[in-house]
Amino acid sequence: MLGVREGELAALFVRRPGNRWGLPGGAVEASEALDDAAEAALAAQAGATAGLVEQLYTFGAAGEDIRVTYLALGTPDRSPIAPGPGVVEVRWVGLADPPPVSDADRQAVSVARERLRGKAAYAPIALAMLPESFTLGELQTVYEAALGVDLDTRNFRRDVLASGLVEPSGGTRASGPGRPARLYQAGTGSLAIGERERRLAGSLSPAEWRGREG
Amino acid sequence: MLGVREGELAALFVRRPGNRWGLPGGAVEASEALDDAAEAALAAQAGATAGLVEQLYTFGAAGEDIRVTYLALGTPDRSPIAPGPGVVEVRWVGLADPPPVSDADRQAVSVARERLRGKAAYAPIALAMLPESFTLGELQTVYEAALGVDLDTRNFRRDVLASGLVEPSGGTRASGPGRPARLYQAGTGSLAIGERERRLAGSLSPAEWRGREG
DNA sequence: TCAAAAGTGTTTCTCTTACACCCATGT
DNA sequence: ACATGGGTGTAAGAGAAACACTTTTGA
C-alpha cells in the first residue's frame, strides 16, 4: 500500500520474525478470488484498509510460484494499522529510504510507483490517498508526490474546481499559523493534471514522453 | 492475437474438437516463464508469431484456476497460421461477428480491445499489426481500427512523418487503380495520434475522457 | 477519359502555461 | 507586527483541428 506522507511517497511494510521486512501478502487459498485475497492480506497482516486496490502485474519465472501483485492506496498516519499473525511490526516507510526487502518486493514497489506516476494525472487516484475531508493544499501535495512534479497552485486549483473532481464540504481547518483552508470532499468528475508540465519535468519531448509507457 | 483486416479489428481463434472455439492458450508448465508460455501457446496451437506480446490481466475467481491473459498483435492474412495438436482449425475472425466462445475468452477479448484503444495512440503498436513494409494509408487504417476513430489524412501524415515513427523504405506499391503508394518501414521514434479527435469521437468531455481508463 | 487512391500547407482556435499579490489567522 | 499558509485572474504562446485540390495510375 502506498500513500503520501510529509509530501513524499511512502509504503506500508511489515516486519516478520527474524527481522525480515516485506510487503503484505502471501499464498492465495483456492477459496478466494484474487482481488479479495489482496485486500484480505492487507487487513489480516497489517490491519489496514485501502482506499483503492487494483491489480498491478503478474510475475512468473520458470520454476517459481506465480506472483500476482496489487497496488493499494491509503492514508499514512491517519488510518489504523496493527500487526497481524506472523507479523511483528507494521510501518509506513518513506520510499526515499526503504527497508531491506526481497528483490521481488522491490520490483513490485518499483512497478507500483511507475503505475502511480503514469496514472495519477488521469484518474481520481489522489482521493484514495486522502481522508474524506481535505484541503486543496493537501490534494496538491498528494498529486505532486504521486507524479513527482511541482504543480502551479493557481492552475491546479482552477482545473480541480472546474472539473468537479472535488466539492466544498463546508468547514475550514487551521493547522498552525496561516489562513485556515476550506475543506473539500470527493465529487463526481475526473481530471487531467498538468500534462505539459509533467512532460517537461522529465525533460522529454512530447513524442518521447508519449512512448514512455503507453 | 488481434490484428486489423479490411479496416476492422479481427482476432485469431482456434477451433478445438467438438466445434469448440476459443483463444489459443492452456495450462502453464512449471518449467516455463509466463511470457514464454504465452508465445509458445500461440506458436504451438495456431502456428502463429506475434509482432508484440504483452500481459493483459490476471483473472482469478474463487474455486477456479488462475488465468493470466496476454495481448498479442499480428498481421491477419499475411503471416502463416496452422492448426497444431488439439486444434482443428485456426482462423482470423472479425470482432464484429465473433464465434461462440467461453465467457472467459469473451472477457479477455474485451479487455484486449479496451487496452488497445487506450494504448494505440501513444505506443508504436500499429507497427506490430503491419508487415515490414507498408503504406501510410495502411498505417492510418490500422490506427483507425485500433482507436475506433476516423483520423484526418493530412494531419496524420504530417504527424507520423515528423515523428520519425516510420521512414521511407524506397519502393512503391500499386494495388488496383489509383496512384501507387510509397512504402515505409518502422523508424525510431514514437508518436501521439489525434488526442482531441479521439475524445470528441466518444463525445466525452476532456475530463470525462481522462478518467475513462487511466 | 474516367474512376480511384495518393499526396500536399495553411489558418483558426482551443488549451496550457506562466506569472504576483492580497487575505486570514497563530504566535 | 510578523511569519505562515490560503486564496485569486489574465495574458501570451504552443499544439491540435479543420479544411480542398492536384497527382498518378489502372481500367
XYZ file of N, CA and C (backbone and C1' of nucleotides) in Angstrom, chain C:
189
model
P -10.569 12.274 -74.097
O -11.701 12.376 -72.967
C -12.786 11.447 -72.883
C -12.827 10.839 -71.496
C -12.431 11.808 -70.368
O -13.229 11.663 -69.211
C -11.219 9.844 -70.166
P -14.873 11.742 -69.198
O -15.242 10.676 -68.053
C -15.212 9.313 -68.392
C -14.830 8.465 -67.177
C -14.966 9.171 -65.834
O -15.313 8.180 -64.867
C -12.811 8.369 -66.031
P -16.417 8.406 -63.794
O -16.084 7.285 -62.700
C -15.799 5.965 -63.143
C -14.667 5.382 -62.322
C -14.744 5.681 -60.835
O -14.448 4.477 -60.159
C -12.619 6.268 -61.640
P -14.737 4.345 -58.591
O -13.279 4.212 -57.963
C -12.319 3.337 -58.547
C -10.970 3.586 -57.900
C -11.057 4.020 -56.435
O -10.103 3.297 -55.694
C -9.744 5.542 -57.647
P -10.360 3.114 -54.101
O -9.008 3.700 -53.498
C -7.800 2.978 -53.687
C -6.650 3.938 -53.747
C -6.358 4.672 -52.436
O -5.049 4.332 -52.004
C -6.294 6.124 -54.312
P -4.284 5.191 -50.960
O -3.505 6.201 -51.912
C -2.456 5.692 -52.732
C -1.465 6.801 -53.059
C -0.790 7.415 -51.842
O 0.557 7.634 -52.170
C -2.058 9.074 -53.010
P 1.570 8.088 -51.063
O 1.467 9.663 -51.123
C 2.039 10.338 -52.246
C 1.599 11.781 -52.233
C 1.984 12.558 -50.978
O 3.014 13.467 -51.321
C -0.207 13.104 -51.756
P 3.833 14.149 -50.172
O 3.276 15.641 -50.160
C 3.104 16.333 -51.394
C 2.301 17.601 -51.153
C 2.607 18.315 -49.832
O 2.819 19.694 -50.102
C 0.286 18.032 -50.096
P 3.824 20.516 -49.221
O 3.105 21.916 -49.086
C 1.825 21.938 -48.490
C 1.342 23.363 -48.353
C 2.171 24.243 -47.408
O 1.990 25.607 -47.789
C 0.112 23.593 -46.381
P 2.429 26.778 -46.822
O 1.029 27.146 -46.135
C -0.118 27.402 -46.972
C -1.301 27.795 -46.112
C -0.995 28.809 -44.998
O -2.031 29.764 -44.984
C -2.095 26.968 -44.082
P -1.901 31.073 -44.138
O -3.337 31.230 -43.472
C -4.490 30.659 -44.077
C -5.466 30.292 -42.970
C -5.506 31.304 -41.819
O -6.853 31.672 -41.611
C -5.235 29.102 -40.981
P -7.223 32.661 -40.469
O -7.906 31.722 -39.373
C -8.912 30.784 -39.776
C -9.340 29.976 -38.562
C -9.632 30.822 -37.322
O -10.881 30.409 -36.813
C -8.065 29.107 -36.796
P -11.555 31.209 -35.624
O -11.302 30.206 -34.424
C -11.555 28.808 -34.636
C -10.939 28.019 -33.503
C -11.198 28.640 -32.128
O -11.630 27.598 -31.291
C -8.907 28.156 -32.392
P -12.600 27.945 -30.087
O -12.245 26.743 -29.092
C -11.733 25.538 -29.635
C -10.520 25.070 -28.840
C -10.648 25.271 -27.328
O -10.436 24.015 -26.733
C -8.532 25.995 -28.091
P -10.810 23.744 -25.228
O -9.372 23.403 -24.657
C -8.497 22.615 -25.459
C -7.084 22.744 -24.927
C -7.016 22.723 -23.402
O -6.030 21.777 -23.057
C -5.862 24.612 -24.264
P -5.673 21.558 -21.501
O -4.269 22.300 -21.364
C -3.250 22.002 -22.310
C -2.018 22.841 -22.029
C -1.611 22.875 -20.553
O -0.248 22.493 -20.495
C -1.782 25.089 -21.424
P 0.511 22.479 -19.083
O 1.131 23.941 -18.970
C 2.133 24.313 -19.915
C 2.441 25.788 -19.808
C 3.053 26.206 -18.457
O 4.385 26.602 -18.730
C 1.371 27.755 -19.212
P 5.436 26.762 -17.500
O 5.485 28.330 -17.288
C 5.633 29.190 -18.414
C 5.273 30.606 -17.995
C 5.806 30.994 -16.618
O 6.570 32.189 -16.743
C 3.478 31.493 -16.804
P 7.527 32.654 -15.534
O 6.585 33.724 -14.844
C 5.943 34.712 -15.646
C 4.958 35.474 -14.807
C 5.349 35.563 -13.321
O 5.226 36.896 -12.869
C 3.137 34.841 -13.544
P 5.954 37.301 -11.477
O 5.301 38.714 -11.165
C 3.972 38.977 -11.559
C 3.148 39.435 -10.369
C 3.932 40.000 -9.183
O 3.284 41.192 -8.755
C 2.456 38.340 -8.431
P 3.906 42.140 -7.612
O 2.663 42.296 -6.611
C 1.349 42.421 -7.162
C 0.342 41.797 -6.228
C 0.372 42.270 -4.781
O -0.702 43.184 -4.571
C -0.163 39.944 -4.981
P -0.832 43.893 -3.146
O -2.053 43.118 -2.453
C -3.329 43.132 -3.074
C -4.229 42.116 -2.398
C -4.531 42.432 -0.927
O -5.924 42.189 -0.705
C -3.609 40.253 -1.114
P -6.509 42.316 0.728
O -6.589 40.810 1.217
C -7.437 39.912 0.515
C -7.639 38.663 1.361
C -8.043 38.937 2.808
O -9.021 37.971 3.153
C -6.074 37.609 2.752
P -9.999 38.300 4.357
O -9.489 37.301 5.475
C -9.755 35.915 5.313
C -8.852 35.146 6.237
C -9.063 35.421 7.732
O -9.455 34.189 8.300
C -6.753 35.400 7.163
P -10.160 34.184 9.721
O -8.947 33.870 10.704
C -8.448 32.557 10.752
C -7.006 32.551 11.127
C -6.682 32.731 12.601
O -6.686 31.465 13.213
C -5.009 33.562 11.116
P -6.375 31.260 14.736
O -4.776 31.156 14.738
C -4.152 29.974 14.230
C -2.679 29.958 14.612
C -2.396 29.981 16.107
O -1.273 29.145 16.359
C -1.499 31.953 15.102
P -0.699 28.989 17.806
O 0.469 30.078 17.860
C 1.539 29.982 16.913
C 2.565 31.080 17.180
C 2.905 31.266 18.663
O 4.314 31.189 18.809
C 2.406 33.359 17.647
